[in-house]
């Protein structure tokens, strides 16, 4: 290579020529006459360590080890930091099985790592870090997630075999080259016993949504003699359309042939049409707005026209809350107050 292309050629010389230190070397450095000299970044440090390996090319055109010195003059990695090495950051099969069982017991990866610390006698003996446990759980969830619809159906099948009078229905669709769970309904023996006693009024609530799968969770609930909520069944829906609600109402009828006297639900048009289409008896369907919905809609329907001047009046807002959050007022008294 012609050095004139770069201008000046400098020489890098090591500070010490002893064994275990940087050896003397002559390297060309590109220098621009109009810019400052560029230097190589030498972040490595030499401590006089004799550990080395020498490889040569023999006459058979093969590389062979000619020299190997294993001894070091220092500790390469502190025992407390070994777990951070890439070669050590892995979970063995027993640890994975242990963390999976903890996960089934609703114990997360952070607490699982602390348990491993106690079992092994210290974090340096675990063989991984807390982050590795989190990554492992993430990968497990991602792996299982591809077959969650099938696993959920198998879970319901197993419950049907082991539990008496267990009812379930589920529906899957083929999407993105895989089967996905679209609809599901289930009710066990305890739910059916509750329905026999307290099933005259059923609340059909569709205000909940799952985080991971973005599906509507719909519990069917009622009130017992102690004014406590009892569960009649539960469902998952991927879509809130007419077909999904009709399917759900049919599944509910299979589990509970005797229809309720009153169904309380919100004002979803699809839900209203589905209940009326499936119902064969004179079941009265009441479409009510819950207290939470009333309070949530106050700013858009009441605040701007009625409460605007009094929004800063704490006593006024307390009075409104007392009217809304009570069951002692009839419709006429509610409107009057």
Short mmCIF file of C-alpha atoms in Angstrom, two decimals:
data_model
loop_
_atom_site.label_atom_id
_atom_site.label_comp_id
_atom_site.label_asym_id
_atom_site.label_seq_id
_atom_site.Cartn_x
_atom_site.Cartn_y
_atom_site.Cartn_z
CA UNK A 1 0.00 0.00 0.00
CA UNK A 2 1.32 3.42 -0.91
CA UNK A 3 1.73 5.57 2.20
CA UNK A 4 1.61 8.77 0.16
CA UNK A 5 -2.12 8.30 -0.21
CA UNK A 6 -2.58 9.05 3.48
CA UNK A 7 0.17 11.56 4.05
CA UNK A 8 2.29 10.75 7.08
CA UNK A 9 2.94 7.24 8.46
CA UNK A 10 3.47 6.93 12.24
CA UNK A 11 4.66 4.05 14.38
CA UNK A 12 2.94 2.68 17.52
CA UNK A 13 5.40 1.23 20.00
CA UNK A 14 4.42 -0.59 23.21
CA UNK A 15 5.52 0.74 26.55
CA UNK A 16 7.06 -2.55 27.65
CA UNK A 17 8.45 -5.35 25.46
CA UNK A 18 8.39 -7.99 28.22
CA UNK A 19 6.36 -11.18 27.90
CA UNK A 20 2.70 -10.66 28.83
CA UNK A 21 2.63 -7.06 27.69
CA UNK A 22 1.80 -5.50 24.40
CA UNK A 23 4.44 -6.38 21.86
CA UNK A 24 6.16 -3.83 19.65
CA UNK A 25 4.27 -3.30 16.43
CA UNK A 26 4.44 -0.96 13.51
CA UNK A 27 1.04 -0.03 12.09
CA UNK A 28 0.11 2.54 9.46
CA UNK A 29 -2.25 5.25 10.62
CA UNK A 30 -4.27 7.33 8.22
CA UNK A 31 -3.58 11.02 8.65
CA UNK A 32 -5.48 13.80 6.94
CA UNK A 33 -3.41 16.95 6.56
CA UNK A 34 -6.48 19.06 7.38
CA UNK A 35 -7.63 17.04 10.42
CA UNK A 36 -6.19 15.87 13.68
CA UNK A 37 -4.38 12.57 13.87
CA UNK A 38 -6.66 9.55 14.41
CA UNK A 39 -5.54 6.99 16.95
CA UNK A 40 -6.62 3.43 17.40
CA UNK A 41 -8.82 2.67 20.39
CA UNK A 42 -6.83 0.33 22.64
CA UNK A 43 -9.11 -0.58 25.54
CA UNK A 44 -7.29 -3.79 26.48
CA UNK A 45 -4.92 -3.84 29.45
CA UNK A 46 -1.84 -6.06 29.85
CA UNK A 47 -0.80 -7.28 33.29
CA UNK A 48 2.14 -9.55 32.43
CA UNK A 49 -0.04 -12.68 32.30
CA UNK A 50 1.72 -15.63 30.61
CA UNK A 51 -1.48 -17.43 29.56
CA UNK A 52 -1.40 -17.80 25.82
CA UNK A 53 -2.08 -20.05 22.87
CA UNK A 54 -0.02 -20.38 19.70
CA UNK A 55 -1.42 -21.76 16.44
CA UNK A 56 0.63 -22.48 13.33
CA UNK A 57 -0.09 -23.79 9.86
CA UNK A 58 1.78 -27.07 9.29
CA UNK A 59 3.04 -28.55 6.05
CA UNK A 60 -0.24 -30.38 5.57
CA UNK A 61 -2.02 -27.02 5.37
CA UNK A 62 -3.78 -27.57 8.71
CA UNK A 63 -3.79 -25.39 11.80
CA UNK A 64 -2.32 -27.00 14.90
CA UNK A 65 -1.75 -25.76 18.42
CA UNK A 66 1.97 -25.26 18.94
CA UNK A 67 1.89 -23.67 22.40
CA UNK A 68 -0.64 -23.46 25.19
CA UNK A 69 -0.16 -21.90 28.64
CA UNK A 70 -3.20 -22.22 30.87
CA UNK A 71 -2.07 -20.46 34.07
CA UNK A 72 -3.20 -16.88 34.72
CA UNK A 73 -1.69 -14.41 37.15
CA UNK A 74 -5.10 -13.07 38.33
CA UNK A 75 -8.74 -14.03 38.86
CA UNK A 76 -10.51 -13.62 35.53
CA UNK A 77 -14.01 -13.11 36.93
CA UNK A 78 -15.04 -12.67 40.54
CA UNK A 79 -17.21 -15.60 41.68
CA UNK A 80 -20.03 -13.17 42.45
CA UNK A 81 -20.05 -11.99 38.82
CA UNK A 82 -19.80 -15.35 37.07
CA UNK A 83 -23.59 -15.47 36.67
CA UNK A 84 -23.38 -12.43 34.35
CA UNK A 85 -21.22 -14.23 31.78
CA UNK A 86 -23.09 -15.21 28.63
CA UNK A 87 -21.89 -18.81 28.95
CA UNK A 88 -23.35 -19.02 32.47
CA UNK A 89 -26.63 -17.16 31.89
CA UNK A 90 -28.84 -20.13 31.28
CA UNK A 91 -31.37 -22.14 33.25
CA UNK A 92 -30.97 -25.89 33.51
CA UNK A 93 -33.93 -28.24 33.18
CA UNK A 94 -34.45 -28.65 36.92
CA UNK A 95 -34.58 -24.89 37.45
CA UNK A 96 -37.03 -24.46 34.56
CA UNK A 97 -39.27 -27.16 36.00
CA UNK A 98 -39.07 -25.54 39.43
CA UNK A 99 -39.97 -22.08 38.08
CA UNK A 100 -42.82 -23.54 36.02
CA UNK A 101 -44.34 -25.15 39.12
CA UNK A 102 -43.98 -21.87 41.00
CA UNK A 103 -45.73 -20.12 38.13
CA UNK A 104 -48.63 -22.56 38.40
CA UNK A 105 -48.85 -21.57 42.08
CA UNK A 106 -49.03 -17.89 40.97
CA UNK A 107 -45.48 -17.13 42.12
CA UNK A 108 -43.70 -14.83 39.68
CA UNK A 109 -40.12 -15.06 38.35
CA UNK A 110 -38.71 -12.47 40.79
CA UNK A 111 -39.93 -14.32 43.86
CA UNK A 112 -38.93 -17.59 42.19
CA UNK A 113 -35.37 -16.30 41.79
CA UNK A 114 -35.22 -15.36 45.48
CA UNK A 115 -36.40 -18.86 46.37
CA UNK A 116 -33.63 -20.32 44.19
CA UNK A 117 -31.13 -18.12 46.03
CA UNK A 118 -32.22 -19.58 49.37
CA UNK A 119 -32.21 -23.15 48.06
CA UNK A 120 -28.77 -22.86 46.42
CA UNK A 121 -27.19 -20.90 49.26
CA UNK A 122 -26.50 -17.64 47.40
CA UNK A 123 -27.01 -15.82 44.13
CA UNK A 124 -23.56 -16.84 42.83
CA UNK A 125 -24.64 -20.50 42.97
CA UNK A 126 -27.95 -20.07 41.14
CA UNK A 127 -26.32 -19.95 37.71
CA UNK A 128 -28.54 -17.20 36.32
CA UNK A 129 -29.87 -13.75 37.12
CA UNK A 130 -33.31 -12.41 37.93
CA UNK A 131 -33.58 -11.03 34.40
CA UNK A 132 -32.93 -14.50 32.97
CA UNK A 133 -35.91 -15.82 34.95
CA UNK A 134 -38.10 -13.03 33.56
CA UNK A 135 -36.95 -13.74 30.00
CA UNK A 136 -37.63 -17.45 30.45
CA UNK A 137 -41.20 -16.77 31.61
CA UNK A 138 -41.73 -14.39 28.69
CA UNK A 139 -40.58 -17.06 26.23
CA UNK A 140 -42.78 -19.70 27.87
CA UNK A 141 -45.85 -17.46 27.67
CA UNK A 142 -45.07 -16.64 24.05
CA UNK A 143 -44.64 -20.32 23.21
CA UNK A 144 -47.79 -21.46 24.97
CA UNK A 145 -49.76 -18.54 23.55
CA UNK A 146 -49.72 -20.06 20.06
CA UNK A 147 -51.76 -23.01 21.29
CA UNK A 148 -53.81 -21.41 24.04
CA UNK A 149 -57.11 -22.02 22.24
CA UNK A 150 -56.43 -25.73 22.01
CA UNK A 151 -55.16 -25.86 25.59
CA UNK A 152 -58.27 -24.06 26.85
CA UNK A 153 -60.54 -26.50 25.04
CA UNK A 154 -58.60 -29.45 26.44
CA UNK A 155 -58.87 -27.97 29.92
CA UNK A 156 -62.66 -27.79 29.62
CA UNK A 157 -62.76 -31.36 28.29
CA UNK A 158 -60.77 -32.59 31.31
CA UNK A 159 -63.08 -30.72 33.70
CA UNK A 160 -66.08 -32.32 32.00
CA UNK A 161 -64.62 -35.77 32.70
CA UNK A 162 -63.68 -35.07 36.32
CA UNK A 163 -66.58 -32.84 37.46
CA UNK A 164 -70.21 -33.85 37.64
CA UNK A 165 -72.76 -31.69 35.86
CA UNK A 166 -70.15 -29.45 34.25
CA UNK A 167 -71.33 -27.63 31.11
CA UNK A 168 -69.18 -25.89 28.55
CA UNK A 169 -69.28 -24.69 24.97
CA UNK A 170 -66.47 -23.16 22.91
CA UNK A 171 -65.96 -22.07 19.32
CA UNK A 172 -62.69 -21.59 17.42
CA UNK A 173 -61.89 -19.84 14.14
CA UNK A 174 -58.97 -20.32 11.75
CA UNK A 175 -56.99 -17.08 11.57
CA UNK A 176 -53.39 -16.35 10.54
CA UNK A 177 -52.67 -20.02 9.78
CA UNK A 178 -53.76 -21.16 13.26
CA UNK A 179 -56.88 -21.88 15.25
CA UNK A 180 -57.90 -19.16 17.68
CA UNK A 181 -60.47 -19.22 20.48
CA UNK A 182 -63.40 -16.96 19.55
CA UNK A 183 -66.18 -17.90 22.00
CA UNK A 184 -66.41 -19.89 25.22
CA UNK A 185 -68.96 -20.48 27.99
CA UNK A 186 -68.78 -22.69 31.07
CA UNK A 187 -70.77 -23.38 34.27
CA UNK A 188 -70.02 -25.90 37.01
CA UNK A 189 -72.16 -27.74 39.54
CA UNK A 190 -72.00 -24.96 42.14
CA UNK A 191 -73.11 -22.39 39.57
CA UNK A 192 -76.12 -24.51 38.64
CA UNK A 193 -77.09 -24.95 42.28
CA UNK A 194 -76.93 -21.19 42.73
CA UNK A 195 -79.09 -20.70 39.67
CA UNK A 196 -81.79 -23.05 40.99
CA UNK A 197 -82.19 -20.92 44.10
CA UNK A 198 -81.34 -17.40 42.97
CA UNK A 199 -81.73 -17.57 39.17
CA UNK A 200 -84.93 -15.54 38.90
CA UNK A 201 -82.82 -12.41 38.19
CA UNK A 202 -79.64 -12.65 36.12
CA UNK A 203 -77.14 -9.89 35.46
CA UNK A 204 -75.60 -10.12 31.97
CA UNK A 205 -72.48 -7.93 32.32
CA UNK A 206 -70.11 -7.27 29.41
CA UNK A 207 -67.97 -4.43 30.76
CA UNK A 208 -64.80 -6.45 31.38
CA UNK A 209 -62.00 -7.09 28.91
CA UNK A 210 -58.96 -9.35 29.24
CA UNK A 211 -55.48 -7.85 28.85
CA UNK A 212 -53.53 -10.48 26.94
CA UNK A 213 -56.13 -11.68 24.44
CA UNK A 214 -58.31 -8.57 24.22
CA UNK A 215 -61.47 -10.66 24.69
CA UNK A 216 -64.64 -9.70 26.49
CA UNK A 217 -65.11 -11.50 29.80
CA UNK A 218 -68.82 -11.84 30.59
CA UNK A 219 -69.89 -13.17 34.00
CA UNK A 220 -73.49 -14.19 34.67
CA UNK A 221 -74.24 -13.22 38.27
CA UNK A 222 -77.11 -12.93 40.71
CA UNK A 223 -77.83 -11.91 44.30
CA UNK A 224 -78.37 -14.33 47.19
CA UNK A 225 -80.41 -13.85 50.37
CA UNK A 226 -77.48 -12.08 52.03
CA UNK A 227 -77.23 -9.53 49.19
CA UNK A 228 -73.96 -11.10 48.06
CA UNK A 229 -73.06 -11.82 44.45
CA UNK A 230 -73.23 -15.43 43.26
CA UNK A 231 -71.92 -16.69 39.93
CA UNK A 232 -74.06 -18.64 37.46
CA UNK A 233 -71.52 -18.95 34.67
CA UNK A 234 -68.88 -17.10 32.66
CA UNK A 235 -67.99 -16.53 29.03
CA UNK A 236 -65.28 -15.16 26.73
CA UNK A 237 -66.07 -13.45 23.44
CA UNK A 238 -63.64 -12.16 20.83
CA UNK A 239 -66.32 -9.98 19.17
CA UNK A 240 -69.38 -8.17 20.46
CA UNK A 241 -71.58 -8.81 17.45
CA UNK A 242 -75.03 -10.29 17.06
CA UNK A 243 -73.81 -13.79 16.13
CA UNK A 244 -71.54 -13.98 19.18
CA UNK A 245 -74.30 -12.92 21.58
CA UNK A 246 -76.80 -15.33 20.00
CA UNK A 247 -74.27 -18.16 20.36
CA UNK A 248 -73.74 -17.20 24.00
CA UNK A 249 -77.47 -17.10 24.78
CA UNK A 250 -77.93 -20.54 23.19
CA UNK A 251 -75.03 -21.92 25.26
CA UNK A 252 -76.59 -20.44 28.41
CA UNK A 253 -79.94 -22.09 27.58
CA UNK A 254 -78.27 -25.51 27.20
CA UNK A 255 -76.78 -25.22 30.69
CA UNK A 256 -79.91 -23.64 32.24
CA UNK A 257 -83.07 -24.81 30.42
CA UNK A 258 -85.33 -22.81 32.75
CA UNK A 259 -85.13 -19.20 31.66
CA UNK A 260 -84.83 -16.41 34.26
CA UNK A 261 -87.72 -14.06 34.97
CA UNK A 262 -85.62 -10.90 34.61
CA UNK A 263 -82.38 -10.25 32.76
CA UNK A 264 -80.44 -7.12 33.66
CA UNK A 265 -78.01 -5.86 31.07
CA UNK A 266 -76.65 -2.69 29.53
CA UNK A 267 -77.94 -1.02 26.38
CA UNK A 268 -75.81 -2.86 23.82
CA UNK A 269 -78.08 -3.21 20.72
CA UNK A 270 -76.58 -6.57 19.68
CA UNK A 271 -77.11 -8.00 23.14
CA UNK A 272 -80.72 -6.79 23.27
CA UNK A 273 -81.59 -8.38 19.90
CA UNK A 274 -79.84 -11.65 20.79
CA UNK A 275 -81.69 -12.06 24.11
CA UNK A 276 -85.08 -11.36 22.53
CA UNK A 277 -84.37 -13.72 19.61
CA UNK A 278 -83.33 -16.66 21.78
CA UNK A 279 -85.86 -16.24 24.58
CA UNK A 280 -88.93 -18.50 24.16
CA UNK A 281 -90.81 -17.56 27.33
CA UNK A 282 -91.98 -14.19 28.54
CA UNK A 283 -88.70 -13.34 30.17
CA UNK A 284 -88.63 -9.66 31.04
CA UNK A 285 -85.42 -8.03 29.92
CA UNK A 286 -84.52 -4.81 31.69
CA UNK A 287 -81.84 -2.59 30.22
CA UNK A 288 -80.35 -0.59 33.05
CA UNK A 289 -77.32 1.64 33.46
CA UNK A 290 -75.18 0.91 36.50
CA UNK A 291 -74.20 3.60 38.99
CA UNK A 292 -70.63 3.65 37.68
CA UNK A 293 -71.93 4.39 34.18
CA UNK A 294 -74.14 7.18 35.50
CA UNK A 295 -71.24 8.84 37.30
CA UNK A 296 -68.96 8.42 34.29
CA UNK A 297 -71.46 10.05 31.92
CA UNK A 298 -72.19 13.02 34.21
CA UNK A 299 -69.47 15.30 32.78
CA UNK A 300 -70.76 14.92 29.22
CA UNK A 301 -74.51 14.94 29.90
CA UNK A 302 -74.97 17.01 33.04
CA UNK A 303 -71.87 18.98 33.98
CA UNK A 304 -71.80 21.32 30.98
CA UNK A 305 -75.42 22.48 31.24
CA UNK A 306 -76.42 22.12 34.88
CA UNK A 307 -73.41 21.81 37.16
CA UNK A 308 -71.04 24.16 35.37
CA UNK A 309 -71.19 27.03 37.90
CA UNK A 310 -71.29 24.63 40.85
CA UNK A 311 -68.45 22.31 39.80
CA UNK A 312 -66.17 23.75 42.45
CA UNK A 313 -68.82 23.37 45.15
CA UNK A 314 -67.84 20.29 47.17
CA UNK A 315 -71.18 20.17 48.96
CA UNK A 316 -73.07 20.11 45.67
CA UNK A 317 -71.02 17.17 44.35
CA UNK A 318 -71.55 15.30 47.61
CA UNK A 319 -75.30 15.79 47.26
CA UNK A 320 -75.22 14.40 43.71
CA UNK A 321 -73.25 11.37 44.89
CA UNK A 322 -75.74 10.70 47.68
CA UNK A 323 -78.55 10.66 45.13
CA UNK A 324 -76.78 8.34 42.73
CA UNK A 325 -75.22 5.93 45.24
CA UNK A 326 -78.40 4.81 46.99
CA UNK A 327 -81.11 2.22 46.45
CA UNK A 328 -83.72 3.90 48.66
CA UNK A 329 -85.02 6.31 46.01
CA UNK A 330 -87.68 5.49 43.47
CA UNK A 331 -87.67 6.93 39.94
CA UNK A 332 -89.90 9.89 40.84
CA UNK A 333 -87.93 10.79 43.97
CA UNK A 334 -84.68 10.44 42.02
CA UNK A 335 -85.83 12.90 39.32
CA UNK A 336 -87.22 15.31 41.90
CA UNK A 337 -84.06 15.41 43.99
#
